[in-house]
Amino acid sequence: MPLAAETEFEVRCPLHGSIPFDARERDIINHPLVQRLRSISQLGLAHLVFPGATHTRFSHALGVMHVTGRIFDQVVRALERDSGVVLPPEERRRARQIARLAGLLHDLGHPPFSHTYEPLLPQKRFLPSPRHWYTRFDLDERASHEDFSVAAIYALSQEAPHLLPADEAQDVCALIDQAIRPSPELTRAGPRGTHNLYPLLKQMISGEIDADRMDYLRRDAHFAGVAYGNFDLERLIQSLSSHETPRGRMMALDQSAIYAYENFLMARFHMAMQVYFHKTLLAFEYCLTQAVREGEITLKLDGSLEGFMAAREDVVLAKLYAARDRPWSARIVYRRPLRRVLELHEPDAGGQRQRVLEALAEAKLPVVHVREQRALSALAQDPESFPVYVQETLLGKVRARPLHEASVLLGRYNQIFRIEYVYCDAGDYERAVQVLEPIIGDGRADP
């Protein structure tokens, strides 16, 4: 049973069944800033490749809120069972509410087509941000979707009546963006530091085994119609606990669930390589970016929340359709993707990339480069990340050691994966094949 009453209302979800929530959460869910997520797709232009991938950031946000509550309940039960530490009811209620709201609001600031449009966001100086919440705030730095999320959540705390008290809004943002400092209440240390819940709550939202990834991997796989994102969600949640450290409570995993975690890890890797970095999807994303940069379409994101509310994908699609006589917009409207002539996953030790580019340049064939990279795990790489521990029982004694030391698979795959595509226009593809045949065989990289 959940540790807090949340069954006043519910919605149905194809992944989780019923998602319950209380009256306060309902009011936040119904706010226009949250409802806007219904018009922001989870996977951008992926529906041009995977026709079923039309799901939205709104459904994902509800799923993350639900999974966060389940993780919180499991970890608190394990804390009480293993350590005999019982959180005061009001402290437990507040922590659980903040975690669930962080799950609900973590993607609030996504622009149209999500990560595709993010490089086009304005500088941070133009956002109505609560700068006093930040540990660092560079006015000239380009804003991220997290910055827009923080600005939107801050706006919720300033409305009358207040949907969120200011201190709770700050703590919600601290779980979303590591540049936001948590309130003293969230980091207050009780006996043996057990009440410093900030690291643990942050890991539930943006950590190695977090609710965000647990939901989007299965959700994206479900709607894309692929099996790569499947993993044992129930086993993974049931294996979670916490470990006391000088920095506060950290996430821990039972040793028997190492394989469930590694299945989760590989789901992330395979979804990246087979869906998120799909050759045709990245080509369409490039076309959208160029359509904006070359002025075929305009969408004003001046940093104001009013402009942000008007930034919906249906607006962008209408502009693309109106500009369908322009080259980049036409590729999207009429689904005319660029053709791949080269794909590289590893460092180009043999110099093939350079020979290909020189041959295409000599033949005066214009090409497009798209590069993507992703770190499979931040553990043992990012010094600011909070570690996850594995609880092992040896000779009747429990010990904890870092997950990146306990998992053989993580040790093997804990690196940055890079992929590069070289594209040409579809009308130039046959000629490119002829030019490249002496270099890469028959040259038909994209039949």
XYZ file of C-alpha atoms in Angstrom:
447
model
C 0.000 0.000 0.000
C 1.212 3.564 -0.664
C 2.480 5.626 2.243
C 0.186 8.572 1.459
C -3.431 8.850 0.401
C -3.575 9.700 -3.298
C -6.680 7.933 -4.539
C -9.120 10.834 -4.866
C -8.662 10.819 -8.639
C -7.073 8.600 -11.244
C -6.332 8.355 -14.945
C -5.677 5.303 -17.058
C -2.259 4.634 -18.530
C -1.345 1.947 -21.105
C 1.844 1.197 -19.147
C 0.926 1.515 -15.491
C -2.812 0.890 -15.428
C -4.355 3.370 -12.986
C -2.351 6.446 -11.980
C -3.870 7.895 -8.780
C -3.415 11.476 -7.571
C -4.850 13.809 -4.977
C -6.773 17.085 -5.291
C -3.686 19.292 -5.023
C -1.870 17.328 -7.708
C -4.994 17.525 -9.870
C -4.973 21.328 -9.666
C -1.336 21.398 -10.777
C -1.970 18.859 -13.544
C -4.813 21.034 -14.840
C -2.686 24.197 -14.941
C -2.126 25.507 -18.509
C 1.667 25.229 -18.156
C 1.294 21.501 -17.496
C -1.517 20.970 -20.005
C 0.764 22.483 -22.664
C 2.740 19.219 -22.532
C -0.148 17.582 -24.387
C 1.091 19.484 -27.452
C 4.748 18.438 -27.038
C 5.600 14.997 -28.406
C 7.841 12.730 -26.391
C 10.005 11.753 -29.368
C 9.796 14.794 -31.614
C 9.739 13.810 -35.284
C 10.096 10.094 -34.541
C 6.565 9.467 -35.840
C 7.985 9.979 -39.341
C 9.979 6.787 -38.771
C 7.897 4.959 -36.139
C 4.250 5.809 -36.955
C 2.992 4.889 -33.490
C 5.384 7.226 -31.680
C 2.858 10.036 -31.265
C 2.789 9.953 -27.446
C 3.325 13.188 -25.537
C 5.394 14.641 -22.734
C 2.134 14.942 -20.766
C 1.529 11.203 -20.553
C 5.210 10.687 -19.719
C 5.019 13.283 -16.930
C 2.094 11.473 -15.312
C 3.984 8.191 -15.576
C 7.119 9.616 -13.948
C 5.056 11.054 -11.085
C 3.519 7.632 -10.511
C 6.793 5.686 -10.681
C 8.490 8.218 -8.383
C 5.829 7.604 -5.747
C 6.372 3.861 -6.025
C 10.146 4.223 -5.665
C 9.733 6.510 -2.657
C 7.393 4.069 -0.915
C 9.751 1.158 -1.531
C 12.846 2.993 -0.301
C 11.135 4.304 2.839
C 9.779 0.831 3.670
C 13.278 -0.582 3.287
C 14.694 2.188 5.496
C 12.233 1.386 8.275
C 12.742 -2.366 7.908
C 16.531 -2.420 7.748
C 17.502 0.529 9.936
C 14.523 1.011 12.209
C 14.456 4.666 11.172
C 10.907 6.025 10.965
C 10.530 9.406 9.322
C 8.141 11.787 11.082
C 4.789 11.669 9.244
C 4.842 15.321 8.162
C 8.435 15.072 6.915
C 7.610 11.886 5.018
C 4.488 13.436 3.499
C 6.368 16.546 2.366
C 9.275 14.580 0.892
C 6.944 12.268 -0.998
C 4.921 15.159 -2.364
C 8.014 17.024 -3.525
C 9.376 13.912 -5.239
C 6.087 13.194 -7.041
C 5.731 16.820 -8.165
C 9.306 16.818 -9.428
C 8.404 13.755 -11.476
C 5.299 15.494 -12.815
C 7.043 18.788 -13.642
C 10.527 17.673 -14.670
C 9.851 18.136 -18.403
C 7.735 21.273 -18.092
C 10.232 23.393 -20.020
C 10.581 21.313 -23.179
C 10.255 23.344 -26.396
C 8.456 22.025 -29.494
C 9.998 18.781 -30.754
C 11.948 18.672 -27.505
C 15.703 18.263 -27.948
C 15.556 19.234 -31.644
C 14.580 22.806 -30.805
C 16.731 23.172 -27.683
C 19.827 24.597 -29.487
C 17.594 27.486 -30.610
C 16.552 28.622 -27.115
C 17.442 32.169 -25.966
C 20.058 33.193 -23.413
C 19.260 32.703 -19.746
C 19.126 36.462 -19.146
C 15.753 36.653 -20.915
C 13.972 34.125 -18.674
C 11.909 35.141 -15.602
C 14.099 32.897 -13.465
C 14.435 32.859 -9.659
C 18.138 33.671 -9.747
C 18.386 33.561 -5.941
C 17.667 29.801 -6.110
C 20.699 29.103 -8.294
C 24.184 28.258 -7.099
C 25.423 29.559 -10.464
C 23.648 31.555 -13.173
C 25.468 32.655 -16.323
C 23.402 35.365 -18.009
C 25.051 34.759 -21.395
C 24.636 30.994 -21.373
C 22.002 29.493 -23.640
C 18.960 28.362 -21.693
C 18.129 24.670 -21.480
C 14.745 23.042 -21.066
C 15.593 22.676 -17.364
C 15.912 26.473 -17.122
C 12.458 26.891 -18.649
C 11.128 24.230 -16.254
C 12.508 26.159 -13.278
C 11.029 29.442 -14.562
C 7.619 27.799 -15.049
C 7.625 26.145 -11.602
C 8.647 29.450 -10.034
C 5.675 31.074 -11.782
C 3.379 28.463 -10.216
C 4.668 29.489 -6.788
C 3.936 33.158 -7.483
C 0.322 32.758 -8.531
C -2.597 33.450 -6.202
C -3.825 31.162 -4.832
C -0.435 29.466 -4.526
C -0.386 26.022 -6.077
C 3.093 25.581 -4.626
C 4.640 27.310 -1.602
C 7.937 28.934 -2.530
C 10.073 26.557 -0.446
C 8.413 23.481 -1.970
C 8.778 24.920 -5.472
C 12.484 25.479 -4.826
C 12.910 21.906 -3.620
C 11.041 20.533 -6.642
C 13.426 22.504 -8.868
C 16.446 21.282 -6.882
C 15.501 17.711 -7.802
C 15.226 18.676 -11.484
C 18.272 20.943 -11.926
C 21.494 20.433 -9.980
C 22.244 24.167 -10.257
C 19.337 24.882 -7.861
C 20.094 24.751 -4.137
C 17.601 22.802 -1.998
C 15.950 24.430 0.986
C 17.434 23.878 4.472
C 14.437 21.731 5.360
C 15.211 19.200 2.641
C 18.863 18.876 3.646
C 18.334 18.952 7.405
C 20.336 16.125 8.983
C 18.662 14.141 11.723
C 20.078 11.263 13.757
C 23.005 9.715 11.855
C 22.206 11.940 8.897
C 19.147 9.887 8.012
C 16.944 12.903 7.422
C 19.160 14.439 4.731
C 16.936 13.095 1.986
C 18.013 15.448 -0.799
C 20.542 13.100 -2.488
C 18.115 10.191 -2.335
C 15.151 12.158 -3.719
C 17.299 13.632 -6.478
C 18.395 10.154 -7.521
C 14.743 9.169 -7.879
C 14.260 11.933 -10.465
C 17.632 12.248 -12.197
C 19.980 9.476 -11.183
C 21.307 6.177 -12.415
C 18.093 4.262 -11.617
C 15.470 6.980 -11.829
C 11.755 7.204 -12.498
C 12.304 9.270 -15.650
C 14.252 6.525 -17.410
C 12.031 3.787 -16.015
C 9.026 5.397 -17.665
C 10.376 6.758 -20.937
C 12.222 3.585 -21.946
C 9.127 1.395 -21.672
C 6.794 4.124 -22.969
C 8.942 4.950 -26.003
C 9.393 1.262 -26.826
C 5.650 0.626 -26.474
C 4.588 3.414 -28.832
C 7.471 2.967 -31.275
C 6.532 -0.706 -31.548
C 9.960 -2.052 -30.590
C 11.124 -4.396 -27.821
C 14.456 -2.735 -27.034
C 13.177 -0.683 -24.075
C 11.659 -3.547 -22.120
C 13.097 -4.447 -18.719
C 11.841 -5.855 -15.411
C 10.364 -2.725 -13.846
C 8.770 -4.534 -10.910
C 11.953 -6.374 -9.915
C 14.027 -3.239 -10.208
C 11.737 -1.173 -7.958
C 11.367 -3.961 -5.383
C 15.155 -4.232 -5.054
C 15.723 -0.573 -4.124
C 16.766 0.653 -0.687
C 19.175 3.300 0.645
C 22.647 3.525 2.114
C 23.834 6.025 4.709
C 26.836 8.144 3.668
C 28.443 11.335 5.000
C 26.683 13.202 2.153
C 23.252 11.882 3.095
C 21.112 8.911 2.129
C 21.970 7.426 -1.287
C 20.180 4.933 -3.495
C 21.076 1.276 -3.026
C 20.278 -1.893 -4.934
C 20.060 -5.442 -3.626
C 22.837 -7.648 -4.982
C 20.294 -10.143 -6.345
C 18.953 -7.450 -8.710
C 22.238 -6.739 -10.499
C 20.959 -8.556 -13.575
C 17.701 -6.586 -13.529
C 19.772 -3.395 -13.429
C 22.013 -4.567 -16.278
C 18.918 -5.375 -18.336
C 17.775 -1.798 -17.653
C 21.205 -0.498 -18.686
C 21.176 -2.367 -21.974
C 17.625 -1.190 -22.677
C 18.981 2.365 -22.559
C 21.842 1.492 -24.902
C 19.691 -0.328 -27.442
C 16.949 2.335 -27.463
C 19.583 4.988 -28.138
C 21.131 3.096 -31.026
C 17.927 1.755 -32.574
C 15.412 4.568 -31.912
C 16.835 7.841 -30.583
C 19.806 7.825 -32.999
C 17.944 6.291 -35.942
C 19.517 7.498 -39.176
C 16.292 8.802 -40.705
C 15.102 10.482 -37.520
C 18.359 12.406 -37.099
C 18.129 13.512 -40.740
C 14.626 14.927 -40.222
C 15.715 16.662 -37.016
C 18.526 18.302 -38.961
C 16.022 19.495 -41.591
C 13.821 21.080 -38.912
C 16.775 22.874 -37.360
C 17.834 24.211 -40.761
C 14.288 25.326 -41.571
C 14.385 27.512 -38.471
C 17.949 28.760 -38.884
C 17.450 29.714 -42.532
C 14.190 31.529 -41.825
C 11.811 29.190 -43.623
C 9.750 29.146 -40.440
C 9.812 31.386 -37.376
C 8.891 30.618 -33.811
C 9.650 33.336 -31.304
C 11.048 32.081 -28.009
C 12.026 35.307 -26.297
C 12.293 33.810 -22.812
C 8.868 34.974 -21.649
C 6.386 32.405 -20.386
C 3.731 33.950 -22.630
C 5.854 33.204 -25.683
C 6.685 29.791 -24.306
C 2.983 28.900 -23.855
C 2.402 29.715 -27.526
C 5.311 27.477 -28.601
C 3.379 24.333 -29.499
C 4.137 21.679 -32.066
C 0.882 22.207 -33.948
C 2.017 25.801 -34.521
C 5.376 24.628 -35.882
C 3.757 22.019 -38.119
C 1.386 24.635 -39.551
C 4.365 26.870 -40.332
C 6.192 23.973 -41.987
C 3.142 23.255 -44.143
C 2.892 26.928 -45.118
C 6.578 26.831 -46.137
C 6.311 23.520 -47.999
C 7.695 25.147 -51.150
C 10.998 25.764 -49.319
C 13.686 23.038 -49.411
C 14.034 22.067 -45.732
C 10.348 22.330 -44.895
C 9.419 20.307 -47.989
C 11.584 17.412 -46.827
C 9.527 17.141 -43.634
C 6.063 17.846 -45.081
C 6.477 15.443 -47.990
C 8.710 13.040 -46.066
C 11.775 13.288 -48.284
C 14.659 12.372 -45.994
C 18.309 12.800 -46.773
C 20.131 9.601 -47.742
C 22.865 8.156 -45.564
C 26.203 7.478 -47.271
C 28.359 6.813 -44.204
C 27.796 5.724 -40.608
C 30.535 5.650 -37.976
C 30.164 4.355 -34.428
C 33.787 4.183 -33.324
C 36.860 6.380 -33.802
C 37.798 6.369 -37.485
C 41.094 4.546 -37.060
C 41.332 3.569 -40.713
C 40.743 7.078 -42.050
C 37.664 6.001 -44.014
C 35.715 9.108 -43.047
C 38.352 11.463 -44.413
C 38.662 9.535 -47.681
C 34.872 9.566 -48.122
C 34.620 13.305 -47.507
C 37.515 14.071 -49.846
C 35.968 11.949 -52.609
C 32.560 13.611 -52.248
C 34.144 17.082 -52.192
C 36.164 16.310 -55.316
C 32.963 15.189 -57.032
C 31.300 18.433 -55.850
C 28.569 16.518 -54.021
C 27.188 18.505 -51.049
C 26.855 16.505 -47.840
C 25.422 16.959 -44.353
C 27.114 15.830 -41.120
C 25.147 14.829 -38.030
C 26.957 13.792 -34.856
C 25.402 12.533 -31.646
C 26.828 11.176 -28.438
C 25.466 9.793 -25.206
C 27.000 8.678 -21.946
C 25.418 5.401 -20.971
C 26.064 6.088 -17.292
C 27.360 8.984 -15.216
C 28.656 6.670 -12.500
C 32.434 6.911 -12.067
C 32.480 9.655 -14.726
C 30.636 12.663 -13.337
C 32.168 13.792 -10.026
C 28.980 15.727 -9.168
C 26.712 12.699 -9.503
C 25.504 10.809 -6.468
C 26.677 7.173 -6.354
C 24.428 4.126 -6.240
C 25.434 1.307 -3.927
C 24.944 -2.448 -4.031
C 23.988 -4.101 -0.753
C 25.791 -7.441 -0.471
C 25.398 -10.027 2.295
C 28.517 -12.046 3.086
C 28.751 -14.402 6.078
C 25.700 -12.784 7.608
C 27.105 -9.253 7.328
C 25.832 -6.562 4.980
C 28.284 -4.389 3.121
C 27.818 -1.760 0.422
C 30.016 -1.044 -2.541
C 29.584 1.275 -5.548
C 27.433 -0.070 -8.356
C 30.053 0.614 -11.024
C 32.370 -1.770 -9.176
C 29.744 -4.477 -8.644
C 28.361 -4.609 -12.190
C 30.623 -6.223 -14.782
C 28.412 -4.955 -17.592
C 28.503 -1.361 -16.356
C 32.266 -1.590 -16.106
C 32.362 -2.632 -19.756
C 29.871 -0.108 -21.126
C 30.523 2.875 -18.851
C 31.710 5.148 -21.642
C 30.515 7.749 -24.108
C 29.101 6.315 -27.329
C 29.398 8.429 -30.454
C 27.694 8.068 -33.781
C 28.185 10.099 -36.951
C 26.136 10.095 -40.133
C 27.068 11.635 -43.470
C 24.071 12.317 -45.710
C 23.508 13.511 -49.234
C 20.429 14.581 -51.173
C 18.351 11.682 -52.468
C 18.907 12.915 -56.038
C 22.663 12.655 -55.557
C 22.656 9.230 -53.943
C 23.340 7.060 -57.027
C 26.188 9.322 -58.039
C 27.559 9.174 -54.481
C 27.441 5.370 -54.693
C 29.579 5.441 -57.820
C 32.069 7.845 -56.253
C 32.377 5.872 -53.010
C 32.315 2.330 -54.368
C 36.125 2.066 -54.513
C 36.307 3.193 -50.846
C 33.446 1.381 -49.075
C 32.559 -1.535 -51.307
C 29.276 -1.291 -53.195
C 28.566 1.957 -51.314
C 24.912 1.255 -50.734
C 24.809 2.217 -47.087
C 21.156 3.201 -47.271
C 19.325 0.848 -49.646
